[in-house]
PDB file of C-alpha atoms in Angstrom:
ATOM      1  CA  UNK A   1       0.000   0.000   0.000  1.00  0.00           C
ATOM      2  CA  UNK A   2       1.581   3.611  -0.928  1.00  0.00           C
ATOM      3  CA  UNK A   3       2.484   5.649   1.776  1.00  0.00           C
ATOM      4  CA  UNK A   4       1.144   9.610   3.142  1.00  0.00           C
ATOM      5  CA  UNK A   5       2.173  11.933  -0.369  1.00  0.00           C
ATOM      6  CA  UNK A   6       2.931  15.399   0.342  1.00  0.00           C
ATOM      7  CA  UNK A   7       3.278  17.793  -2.818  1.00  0.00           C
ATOM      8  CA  UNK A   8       5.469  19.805  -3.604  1.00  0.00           C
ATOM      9  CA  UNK A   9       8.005  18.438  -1.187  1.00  0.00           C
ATOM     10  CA  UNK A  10      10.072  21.938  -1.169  1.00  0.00           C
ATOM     11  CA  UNK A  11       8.344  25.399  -2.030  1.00  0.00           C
ATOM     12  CA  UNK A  12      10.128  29.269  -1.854  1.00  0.00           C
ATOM     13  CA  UNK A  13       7.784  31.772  -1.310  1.00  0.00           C
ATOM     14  CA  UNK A  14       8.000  35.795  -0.695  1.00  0.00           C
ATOM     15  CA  UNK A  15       6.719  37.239   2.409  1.00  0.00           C
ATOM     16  CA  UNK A  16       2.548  38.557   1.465  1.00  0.00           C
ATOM     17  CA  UNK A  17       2.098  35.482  -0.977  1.00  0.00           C
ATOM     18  CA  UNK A  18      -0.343  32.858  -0.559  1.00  0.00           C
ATOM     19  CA  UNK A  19       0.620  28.892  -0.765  1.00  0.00           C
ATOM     20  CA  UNK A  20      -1.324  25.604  -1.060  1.00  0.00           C
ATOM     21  CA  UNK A  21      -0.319  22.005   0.025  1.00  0.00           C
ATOM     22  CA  UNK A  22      -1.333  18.897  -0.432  1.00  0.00           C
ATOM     23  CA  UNK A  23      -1.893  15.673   1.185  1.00  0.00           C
ATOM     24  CA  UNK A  24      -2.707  12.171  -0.088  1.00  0.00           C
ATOM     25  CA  UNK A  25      -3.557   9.955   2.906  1.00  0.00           C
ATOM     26  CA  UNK A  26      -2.925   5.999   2.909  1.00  0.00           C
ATOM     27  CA  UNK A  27      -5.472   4.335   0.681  1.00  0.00           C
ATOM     28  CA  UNK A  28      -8.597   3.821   2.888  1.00  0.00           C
ATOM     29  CA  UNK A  29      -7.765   6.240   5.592  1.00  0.00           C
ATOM     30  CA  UNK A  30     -10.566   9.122   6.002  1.00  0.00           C
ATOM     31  CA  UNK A  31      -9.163  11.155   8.678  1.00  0.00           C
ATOM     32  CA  UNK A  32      -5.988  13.909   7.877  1.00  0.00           C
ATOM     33  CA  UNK A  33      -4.510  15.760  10.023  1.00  0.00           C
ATOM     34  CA  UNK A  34      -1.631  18.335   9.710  1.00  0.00           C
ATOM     35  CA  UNK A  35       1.092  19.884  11.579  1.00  0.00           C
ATOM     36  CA  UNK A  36       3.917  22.589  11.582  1.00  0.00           C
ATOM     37  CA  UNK A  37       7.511  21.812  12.585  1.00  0.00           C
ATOM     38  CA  UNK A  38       9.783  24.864  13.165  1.00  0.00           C
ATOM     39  CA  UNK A  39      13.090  24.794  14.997  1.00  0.00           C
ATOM     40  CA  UNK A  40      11.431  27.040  18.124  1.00  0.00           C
ATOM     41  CA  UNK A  41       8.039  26.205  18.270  1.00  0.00           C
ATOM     42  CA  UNK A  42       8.442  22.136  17.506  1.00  0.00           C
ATOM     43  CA  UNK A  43       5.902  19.965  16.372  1.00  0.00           C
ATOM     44  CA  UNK A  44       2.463  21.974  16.650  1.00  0.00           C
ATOM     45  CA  UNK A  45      -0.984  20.515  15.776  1.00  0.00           C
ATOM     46  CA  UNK A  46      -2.890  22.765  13.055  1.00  0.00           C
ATOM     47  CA  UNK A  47      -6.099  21.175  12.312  1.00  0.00           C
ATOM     48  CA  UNK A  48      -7.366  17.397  11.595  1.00  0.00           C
ATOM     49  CA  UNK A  49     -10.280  16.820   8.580  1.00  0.00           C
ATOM     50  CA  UNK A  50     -12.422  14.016   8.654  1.00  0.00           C
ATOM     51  CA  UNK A  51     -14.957  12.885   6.293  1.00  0.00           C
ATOM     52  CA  UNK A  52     -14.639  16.195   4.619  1.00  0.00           C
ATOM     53  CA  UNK A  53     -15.156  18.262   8.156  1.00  0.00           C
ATOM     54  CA  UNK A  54     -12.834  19.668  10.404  1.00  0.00           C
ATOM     55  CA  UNK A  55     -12.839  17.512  13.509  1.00  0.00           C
ATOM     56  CA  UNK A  56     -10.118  19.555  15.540  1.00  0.00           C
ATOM     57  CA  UNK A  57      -8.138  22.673  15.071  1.00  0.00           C
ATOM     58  CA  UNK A  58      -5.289  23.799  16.616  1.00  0.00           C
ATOM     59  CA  UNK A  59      -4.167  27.417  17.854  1.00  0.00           C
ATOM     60  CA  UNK A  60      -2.933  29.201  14.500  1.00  0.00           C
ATOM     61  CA  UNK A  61      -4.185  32.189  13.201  1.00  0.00           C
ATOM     62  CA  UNK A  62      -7.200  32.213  10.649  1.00  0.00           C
ATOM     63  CA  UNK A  63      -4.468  32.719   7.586  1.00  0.00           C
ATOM     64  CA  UNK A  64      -3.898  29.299   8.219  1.00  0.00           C
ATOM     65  CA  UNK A  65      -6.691  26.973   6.690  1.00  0.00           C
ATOM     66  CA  UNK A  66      -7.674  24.035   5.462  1.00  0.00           C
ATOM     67  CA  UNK A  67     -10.276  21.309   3.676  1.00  0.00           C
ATOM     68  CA  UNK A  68     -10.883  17.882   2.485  1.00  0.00           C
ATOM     69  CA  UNK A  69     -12.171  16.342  -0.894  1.00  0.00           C
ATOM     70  CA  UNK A  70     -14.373  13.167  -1.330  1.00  0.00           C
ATOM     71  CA  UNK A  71     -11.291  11.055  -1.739  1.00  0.00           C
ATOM     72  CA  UNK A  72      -9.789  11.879   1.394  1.00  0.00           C
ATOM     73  CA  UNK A  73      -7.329  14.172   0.522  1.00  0.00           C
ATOM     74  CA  UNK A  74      -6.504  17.449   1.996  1.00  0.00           C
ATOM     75  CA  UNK A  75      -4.889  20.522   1.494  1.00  0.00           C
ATOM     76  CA  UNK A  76      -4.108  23.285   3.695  1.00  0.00           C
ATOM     77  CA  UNK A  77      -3.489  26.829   2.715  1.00  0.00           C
ATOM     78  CA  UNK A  78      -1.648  29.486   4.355  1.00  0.00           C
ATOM     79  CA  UNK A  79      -2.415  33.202   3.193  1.00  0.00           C
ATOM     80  CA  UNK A  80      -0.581  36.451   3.217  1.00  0.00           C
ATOM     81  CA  UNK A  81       3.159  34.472   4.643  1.00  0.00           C
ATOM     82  CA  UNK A  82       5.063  35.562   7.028  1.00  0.00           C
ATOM     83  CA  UNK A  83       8.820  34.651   7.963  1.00  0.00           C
ATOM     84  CA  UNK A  84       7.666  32.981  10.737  1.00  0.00           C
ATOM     85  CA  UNK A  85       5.718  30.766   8.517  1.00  0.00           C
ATOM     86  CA  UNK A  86       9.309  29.171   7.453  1.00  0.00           C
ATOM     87  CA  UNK A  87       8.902  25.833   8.738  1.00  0.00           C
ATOM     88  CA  UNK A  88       8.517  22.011   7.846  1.00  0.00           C
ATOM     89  CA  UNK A  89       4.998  20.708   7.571  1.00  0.00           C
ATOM     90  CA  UNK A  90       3.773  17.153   7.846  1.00  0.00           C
ATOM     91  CA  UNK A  91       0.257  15.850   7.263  1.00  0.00           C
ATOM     92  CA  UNK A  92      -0.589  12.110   9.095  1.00  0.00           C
ATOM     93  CA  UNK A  93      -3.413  10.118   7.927  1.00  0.00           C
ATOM     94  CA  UNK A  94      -5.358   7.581  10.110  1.00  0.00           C
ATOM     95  CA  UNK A  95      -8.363   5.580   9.649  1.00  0.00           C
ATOM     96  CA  UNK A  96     -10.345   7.868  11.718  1.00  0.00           C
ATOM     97  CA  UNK A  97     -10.771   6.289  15.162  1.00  0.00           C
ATOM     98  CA  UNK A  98      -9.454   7.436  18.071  1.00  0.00           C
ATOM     99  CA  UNK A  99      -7.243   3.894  18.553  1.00  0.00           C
ATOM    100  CA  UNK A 100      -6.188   4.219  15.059  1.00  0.00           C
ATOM    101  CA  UNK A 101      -2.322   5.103  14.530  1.00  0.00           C
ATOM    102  CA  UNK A 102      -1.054   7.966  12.284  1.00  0.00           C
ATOM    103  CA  UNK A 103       1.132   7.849   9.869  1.00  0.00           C
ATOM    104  CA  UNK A 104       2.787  10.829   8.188  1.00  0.00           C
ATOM    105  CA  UNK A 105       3.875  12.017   4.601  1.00  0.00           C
ATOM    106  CA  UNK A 106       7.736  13.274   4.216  1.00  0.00           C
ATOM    107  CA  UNK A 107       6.618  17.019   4.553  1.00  0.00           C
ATOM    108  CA  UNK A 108       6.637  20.090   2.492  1.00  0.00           C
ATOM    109  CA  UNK A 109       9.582  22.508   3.822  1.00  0.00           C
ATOM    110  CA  UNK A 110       8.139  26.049   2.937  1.00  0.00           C
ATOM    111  CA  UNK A 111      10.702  28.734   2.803  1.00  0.00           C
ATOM    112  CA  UNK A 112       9.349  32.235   3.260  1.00  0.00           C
ATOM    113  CA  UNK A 113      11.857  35.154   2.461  1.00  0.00           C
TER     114      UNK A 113
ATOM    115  CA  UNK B   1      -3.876  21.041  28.323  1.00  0.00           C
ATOM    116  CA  UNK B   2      -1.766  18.110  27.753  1.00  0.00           C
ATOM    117  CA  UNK B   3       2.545  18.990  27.703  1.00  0.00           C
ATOM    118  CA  UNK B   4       4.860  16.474  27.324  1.00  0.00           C
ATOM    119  CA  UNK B   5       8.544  17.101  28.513  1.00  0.00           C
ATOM    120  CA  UNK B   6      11.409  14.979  26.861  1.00  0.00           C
ATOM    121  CA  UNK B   7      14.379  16.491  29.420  1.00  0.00           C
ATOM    122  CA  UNK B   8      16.965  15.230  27.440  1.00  0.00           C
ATOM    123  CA  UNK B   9      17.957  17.339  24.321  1.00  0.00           C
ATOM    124  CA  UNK B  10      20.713  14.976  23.261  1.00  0.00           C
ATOM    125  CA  UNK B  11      21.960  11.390  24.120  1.00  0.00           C
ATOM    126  CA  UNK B  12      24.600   8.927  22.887  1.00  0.00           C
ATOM    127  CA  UNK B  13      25.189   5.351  22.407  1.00  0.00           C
ATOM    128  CA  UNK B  14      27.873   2.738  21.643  1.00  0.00           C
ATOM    129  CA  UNK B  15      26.918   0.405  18.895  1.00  0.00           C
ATOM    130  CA  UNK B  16      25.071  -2.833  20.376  1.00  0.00           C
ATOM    131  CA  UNK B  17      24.852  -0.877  23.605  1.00  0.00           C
ATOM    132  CA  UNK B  18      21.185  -0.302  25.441  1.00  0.00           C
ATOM    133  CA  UNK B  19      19.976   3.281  25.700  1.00  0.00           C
ATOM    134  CA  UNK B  20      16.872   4.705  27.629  1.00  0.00           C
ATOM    135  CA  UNK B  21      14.728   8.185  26.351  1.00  0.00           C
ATOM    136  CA  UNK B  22      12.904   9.629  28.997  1.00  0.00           C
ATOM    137  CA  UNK B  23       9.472  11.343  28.531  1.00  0.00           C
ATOM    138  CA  UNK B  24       7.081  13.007  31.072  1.00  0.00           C
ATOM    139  CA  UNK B  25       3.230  13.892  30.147  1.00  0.00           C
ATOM    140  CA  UNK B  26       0.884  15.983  32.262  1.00  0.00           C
ATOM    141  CA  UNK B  27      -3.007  15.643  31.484  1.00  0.00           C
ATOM    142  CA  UNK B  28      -6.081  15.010  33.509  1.00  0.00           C
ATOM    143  CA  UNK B  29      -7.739  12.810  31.338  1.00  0.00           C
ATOM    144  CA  UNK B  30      -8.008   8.945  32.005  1.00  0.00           C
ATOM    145  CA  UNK B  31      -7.453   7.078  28.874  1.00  0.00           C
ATOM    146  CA  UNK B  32      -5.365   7.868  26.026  1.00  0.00           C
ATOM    147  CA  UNK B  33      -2.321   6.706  24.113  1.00  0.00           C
ATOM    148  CA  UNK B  34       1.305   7.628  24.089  1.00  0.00           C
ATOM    149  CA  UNK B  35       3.741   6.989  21.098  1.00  0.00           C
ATOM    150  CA  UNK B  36       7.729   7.429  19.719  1.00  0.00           C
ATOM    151  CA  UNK B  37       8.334   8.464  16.949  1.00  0.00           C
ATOM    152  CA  UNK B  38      11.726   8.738  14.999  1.00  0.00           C
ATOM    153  CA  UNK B  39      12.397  11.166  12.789  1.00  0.00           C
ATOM    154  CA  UNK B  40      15.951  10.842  11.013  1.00  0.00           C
ATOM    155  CA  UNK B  41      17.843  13.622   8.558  1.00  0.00           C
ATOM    156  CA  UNK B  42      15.358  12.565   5.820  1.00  0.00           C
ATOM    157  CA  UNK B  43      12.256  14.173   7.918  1.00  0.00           C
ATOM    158  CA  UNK B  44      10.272  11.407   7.569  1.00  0.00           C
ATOM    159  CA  UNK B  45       8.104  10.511  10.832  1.00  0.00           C
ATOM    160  CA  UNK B  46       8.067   7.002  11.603  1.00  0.00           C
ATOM    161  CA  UNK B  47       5.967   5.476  14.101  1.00  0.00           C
ATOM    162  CA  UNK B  48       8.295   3.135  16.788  1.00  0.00           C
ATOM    163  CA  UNK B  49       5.869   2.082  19.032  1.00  0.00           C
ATOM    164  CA  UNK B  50       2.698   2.972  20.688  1.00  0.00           C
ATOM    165  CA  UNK B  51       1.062   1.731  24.181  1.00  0.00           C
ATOM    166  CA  UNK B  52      -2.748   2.380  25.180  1.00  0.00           C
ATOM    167  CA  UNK B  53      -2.828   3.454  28.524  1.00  0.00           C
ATOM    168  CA  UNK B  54      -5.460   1.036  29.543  1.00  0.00           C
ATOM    169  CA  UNK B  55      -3.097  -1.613  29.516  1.00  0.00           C
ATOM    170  CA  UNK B  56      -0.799  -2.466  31.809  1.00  0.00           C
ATOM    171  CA  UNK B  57       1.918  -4.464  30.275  1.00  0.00           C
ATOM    172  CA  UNK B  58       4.447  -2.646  28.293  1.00  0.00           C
ATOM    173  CA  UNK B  59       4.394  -2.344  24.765  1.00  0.00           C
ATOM    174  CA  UNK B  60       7.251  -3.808  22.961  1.00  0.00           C
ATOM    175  CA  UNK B  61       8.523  -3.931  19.187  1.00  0.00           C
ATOM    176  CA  UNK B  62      11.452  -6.065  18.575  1.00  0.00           C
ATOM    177  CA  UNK B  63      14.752  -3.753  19.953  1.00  0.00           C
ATOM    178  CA  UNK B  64      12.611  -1.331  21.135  1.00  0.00           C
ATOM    179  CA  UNK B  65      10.733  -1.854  24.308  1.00  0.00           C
ATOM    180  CA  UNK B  66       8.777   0.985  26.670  1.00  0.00           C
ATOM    181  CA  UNK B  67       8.625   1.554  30.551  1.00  0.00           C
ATOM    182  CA  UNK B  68       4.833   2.818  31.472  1.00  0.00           C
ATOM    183  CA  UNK B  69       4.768   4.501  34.873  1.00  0.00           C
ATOM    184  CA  UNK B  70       1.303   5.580  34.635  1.00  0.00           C
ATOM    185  CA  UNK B  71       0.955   6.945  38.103  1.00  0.00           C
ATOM    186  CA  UNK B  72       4.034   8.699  37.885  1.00  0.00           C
ATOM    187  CA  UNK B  73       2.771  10.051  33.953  1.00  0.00           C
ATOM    188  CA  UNK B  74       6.356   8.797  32.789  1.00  0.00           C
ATOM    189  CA  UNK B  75       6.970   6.670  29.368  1.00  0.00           C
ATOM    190  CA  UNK B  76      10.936   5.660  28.382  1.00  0.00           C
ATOM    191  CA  UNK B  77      11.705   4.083  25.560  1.00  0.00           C
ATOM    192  CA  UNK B  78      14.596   1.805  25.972  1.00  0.00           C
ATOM    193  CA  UNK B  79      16.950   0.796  22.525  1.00  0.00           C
ATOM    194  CA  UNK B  80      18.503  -2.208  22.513  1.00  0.00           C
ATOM    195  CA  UNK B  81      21.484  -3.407  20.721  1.00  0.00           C
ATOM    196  CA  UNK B  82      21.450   0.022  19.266  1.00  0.00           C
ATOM    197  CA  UNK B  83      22.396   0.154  15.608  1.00  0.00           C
ATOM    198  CA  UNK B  84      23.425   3.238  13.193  1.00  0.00           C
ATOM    199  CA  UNK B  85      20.198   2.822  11.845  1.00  0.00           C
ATOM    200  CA  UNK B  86      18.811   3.812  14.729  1.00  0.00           C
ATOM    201  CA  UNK B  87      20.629   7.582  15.202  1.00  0.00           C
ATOM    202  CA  UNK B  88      17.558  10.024  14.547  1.00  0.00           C
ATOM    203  CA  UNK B  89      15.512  12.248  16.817  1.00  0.00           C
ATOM    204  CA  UNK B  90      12.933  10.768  19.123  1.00  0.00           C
ATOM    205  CA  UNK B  91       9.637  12.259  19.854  1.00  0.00           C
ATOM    206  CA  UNK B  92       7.249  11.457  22.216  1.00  0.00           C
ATOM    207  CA  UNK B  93       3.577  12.035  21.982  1.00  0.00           C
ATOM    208  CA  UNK B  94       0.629  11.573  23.465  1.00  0.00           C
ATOM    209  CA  UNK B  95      -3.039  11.743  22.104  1.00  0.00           C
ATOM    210  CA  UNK B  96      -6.288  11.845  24.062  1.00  0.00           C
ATOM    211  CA  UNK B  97      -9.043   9.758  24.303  1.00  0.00           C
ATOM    212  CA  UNK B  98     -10.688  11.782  21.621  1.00  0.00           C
ATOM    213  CA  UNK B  99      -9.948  13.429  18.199  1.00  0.00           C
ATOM    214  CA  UNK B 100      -6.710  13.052  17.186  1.00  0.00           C
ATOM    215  CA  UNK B 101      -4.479  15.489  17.763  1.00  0.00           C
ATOM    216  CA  UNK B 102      -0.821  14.786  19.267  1.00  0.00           C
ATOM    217  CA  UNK B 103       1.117  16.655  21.473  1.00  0.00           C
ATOM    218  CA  UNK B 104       4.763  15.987  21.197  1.00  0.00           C
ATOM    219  CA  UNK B 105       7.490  16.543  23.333  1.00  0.00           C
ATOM    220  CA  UNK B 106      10.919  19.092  22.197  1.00  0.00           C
ATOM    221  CA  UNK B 107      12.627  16.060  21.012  1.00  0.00           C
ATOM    222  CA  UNK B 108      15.675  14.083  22.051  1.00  0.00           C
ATOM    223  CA  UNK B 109      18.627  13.538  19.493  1.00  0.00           C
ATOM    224  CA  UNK B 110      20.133   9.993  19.380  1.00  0.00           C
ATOM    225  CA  UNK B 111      23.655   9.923  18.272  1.00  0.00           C
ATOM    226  CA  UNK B 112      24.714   6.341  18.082  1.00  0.00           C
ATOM    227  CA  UNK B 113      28.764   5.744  18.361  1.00  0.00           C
ATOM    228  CA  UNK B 114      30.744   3.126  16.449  1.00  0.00           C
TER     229      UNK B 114
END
């Protein structure tokens, strides 16, 4: 079975810009949920989609956003980027219970400058 | 809210030798799960093991084995017969009993020595 896709895997952007990324879960899996990894702040939940609803959202700011197709896979957008926004992000995919484990893509390192 | 406090920013280990990670959690909640992950240079997240903390025996996967102090809100993972392979950084995490969000800890470098 493939694993968690993340495209792009690397993406340069200029501070104001908007960006998209994307997430292809584990065949099967419903639930996505995605995170930011920076060297200060660590691993930080953002939000988690399920059956095309947002089930849980972290404590980012509303330029930070997300949603889910009918196939399960999600994409979260950040708008108007700040430097601070530099950072590694990883999306896991689960089946959707709470016992289920979560596996995660490779990221997409965004670089804002 | 749920923290989780890995106090060790960096550890090392001979080759074949046995090394311990240490992890603390703080939540008020009765059931829910804690995990390691391993994240090496390619920043890919890999799952190491996972105990439900319903159960009282000690999860174990092959080298990698976990001490569960449940009382004392503590989880170690122990390596054994480390390996090269196994030089990455550790995270621990812990998720409630619902939704699934985890909360990781800062993270604790392995070096492994040969």
């Amino acid at each position: 079975k493939a694993g968690v896709t993340q495209t792009p895997r690397y993406l340069i952007k200029t501070r104001g810009q908007q960006v998209t990324l994307s997430c292809s879960p584990i065949s099967g899996h419903r639930s996505v949920s995605w995170y930011q990894q920076t060297p200060g702040q660590g691993l930080q939940f953002l939000f988690e989609y399920f059956s095309e609803t947002q089930r849980n959202k972290g404590n980012f700011p509303g330029r930070f956003s997300g949603r889910q197709f009918s196939n399960s896979r999600s994409e979260m957008n950040v708008s108007t980027l700040e430097l601070g926004d530099s950072a590694l992000y990883l999306c896991a995919s689960s089946l959707g219970r709470t016992t289920d484990t979560q596996y995660f893509g490779p990221g997409t390192r965004l670089t804002v400058l | 809210a749920q923290t989780v406090t890995q106090s060790q920013p960096e550890m090392s280990v001979q080759e074949a030798e046995t090394v311990t990670l240490s992890c603390t959690y703080d939540t008020s909640e009765s059931d829910y799960y804690l995990f390691w992950y391993k994240q090496p240079p390619s920043r890919q997240m890999i799952l190491v093991i996972r105990q439900e903390a319903y159960k009282q025996q000690n999860a174990t996967e092959n080298r990698f084995s976990v001490n569960f102090q449940k009382a004392a809100k503590s989880f170690s993972l122990k390596i054994s017969d480390s390996q090269l392979g196994d030089a990455a950084m550790y995270f621990c995490a812990y998720r409630g009993e619902y939704g699934n969000k985890l909360v990781f800890g800062a993270g604790t470098i392995l070096r492994v020595k040969s």
